[in-house]
Amino acid sequence: MKILLLASMLVLGLAGCASPPETRPLSERQNLKVDPEVVYTMAVTELFEKRLVQPGGDTLLQVQFAVEARSDTELAWKVTWFDDSGMVVEGVGEGYRKATLVTGQVRYFKATAPHARVTSYQLHLREPK
Amino acid sequence: MLLRALAILTSLAVIAGCATPTRYVDPAADDGPVAMTMDYRDFEKAATDAVEDMLASGAVDNPDGGRYIMVVSRITNDTMQRIDTDQLTKKIRVALLRSGKVVTTTAVGLDGAEDEMAMKARELRDSEEFDQSGVQGRGTLQAPDLSLSGKILQRNHRVGKEQQVEYYIQLSLTDLASGLAIWEGETPIIKRGSNKAVSW
């Protein structure tokens, strides 16, 4: 009986010492990723984020960015959302949103996280083919 | 005669060889041509706009905690196309469910329950053939708090040598307790293209 008790305590102790699963990223993720082709035609002039307080007390991450066009151009953008452990949180759709900009125009775009557990994001800007 | 048949067969084979091969389209990276009709990208845009706006507005966040129960009401298709509006509402339902804020009832609907099994399963009550401990009891179905309704409109115009097709996806979320629309949204989708392209 005593041996069984000791064995159980040893097992429990070992389990407590077990290392947590590795969640190290392979490379640092950037919040903003802009393709080189886009840089020629426009500039990202602002990138804001804030947490929207919901009536029930939850908060949702919201991102707003502004782009200023140097020439008439088209833009495709997409926000990928991540939780605290770096796992992707699925949004409504997975496609890029498209926008048209005229020379000199500054446009503001907003995206709201699909769940309160979202803590970070990656915004990707590219030129549609 | 044989020679002619051979020639026809050869030309058919050549044409078939030149045909564009069928391929998969990845919705996450689709820069393909735009159709004048509504395609999956239009529904995705409308659903994304609607859900993000609903979440940001706080309209679907229950201040008492827990999830709201939503029922899908009528989404009128006022376009020249045969559209299954579930293409739009399903995306909204899935996203709201994933958000943890809203769950949709399939036990109630304007044209009957979406899933008639909720009522059918209750017909097993008092049947001697079924173990009654597993049969659903009375008063367990949840009534909806919110109703999603809307309309998809289409307007066609001639613009010079081109045609312009405008689609408006209008949605309302009604609080069934008060009858008030607590959220409303409209996503316009405007397409301009060849007069030869059909939008129906």
Short mmCIF file of N, CA, C and O in Angstrom, two decimals, chain B residues 9 23 34 36 45 47 71 74 84 93-94 123 135 146 149 178 183 200:
data_model
loop_
_atom_site.label_atom_id
_atom_site.label_comp_id
_atom_site.label_asym_id
_atom_site.label_seq_id
_atom_site.Cartn_x
_atom_site.Cartn_y
_atom_site.Cartn_z
N LEU B 9 -12.59 13.38 -86.54
CA LEU B 9 -12.08 12.84 -85.26
C LEU B 9 -10.77 13.52 -84.86
O LEU B 9 -10.57 13.89 -83.70
N ARG B 23 -9.38 22.94 -63.27
CA ARG B 23 -8.47 23.03 -62.13
C ARG B 23 -9.20 23.50 -60.89
O ARG B 23 -10.28 24.09 -60.99
N VAL B 34 -13.74 38.12 -63.04
CA VAL B 34 -14.98 38.42 -62.31
C VAL B 34 -16.16 38.17 -63.24
O VAL B 34 -16.14 38.57 -64.40
N MET B 36 -20.29 38.69 -64.19
CA MET B 36 -21.32 39.72 -63.97
C MET B 36 -22.37 39.25 -62.97
O MET B 36 -23.04 40.05 -62.33
N LYS B 45 -17.75 38.58 -49.32
CA LYS B 45 -17.55 40.00 -48.96
C LYS B 45 -18.72 40.51 -48.12
O LYS B 45 -18.53 41.16 -47.09
N ALA B 47 -20.86 38.78 -46.34
CA ALA B 47 -20.91 38.13 -45.02
C ALA B 47 -19.83 38.70 -44.10
O ALA B 47 -20.08 38.96 -42.92
N VAL B 71 -32.70 33.33 -35.22
CA VAL B 71 -33.44 32.56 -36.21
C VAL B 71 -33.27 33.28 -37.56
O VAL B 71 -33.22 34.51 -37.60
N ARG B 74 -36.80 35.69 -43.48
CA ARG B 74 -36.80 35.70 -44.95
C ARG B 74 -35.69 36.58 -45.52
O ARG B 74 -35.53 37.72 -45.08
N ASP B 84 -29.50 30.84 -54.03
CA ASP B 84 -29.87 30.19 -52.78
C ASP B 84 -29.29 31.08 -51.68
O ASP B 84 -28.06 31.14 -51.51
N ARG B 93 -24.01 32.70 -40.18
CA ARG B 93 -24.31 31.81 -39.05
C ARG B 93 -23.05 31.16 -38.50
O ARG B 93 -22.83 31.11 -37.29
N VAL B 94 -22.22 30.65 -39.42
CA VAL B 94 -20.99 29.97 -39.00
C VAL B 94 -20.08 30.94 -38.26
O VAL B 94 -19.55 30.63 -37.18
N GLU B 123 -42.06 13.21 -30.96
CA GLU B 123 -43.20 12.30 -31.18
C GLU B 123 -42.94 10.93 -30.57
O GLU B 123 -43.84 10.09 -30.51
N VAL B 135 -35.65 10.32 -24.38
CA VAL B 135 -36.57 11.14 -25.19
C VAL B 135 -36.61 12.56 -24.62
O VAL B 135 -36.62 12.75 -23.41
N LEU B 146 -33.19 36.80 -31.52
CA LEU B 146 -32.89 37.68 -32.65
C LEU B 146 -33.34 37.04 -33.96
O LEU B 146 -33.36 35.81 -34.07
N SER B 149 -33.03 39.02 -41.19
CA SER B 149 -33.81 39.09 -42.42
C SER B 149 -33.08 39.98 -43.42
O SER B 149 -32.13 40.68 -43.04
N SER B 178 -38.48 43.37 -28.66
CA SER B 178 -38.97 44.73 -28.88
C SER B 178 -39.44 44.96 -30.31
O SER B 178 -40.13 45.95 -30.58
N TRP B 183 -29.50 46.06 -35.52
CA TRP B 183 -28.34 46.22 -36.41
C TRP B 183 -28.86 46.15 -37.85
O TRP B 183 -29.77 45.36 -38.15
N TRP B 200 -27.88 37.13 -65.55
CA TRP B 200 -29.01 36.36 -65.05
C TRP B 200 -28.79 34.89 -65.32
O TRP B 200 -27.89 34.51 -66.03
#
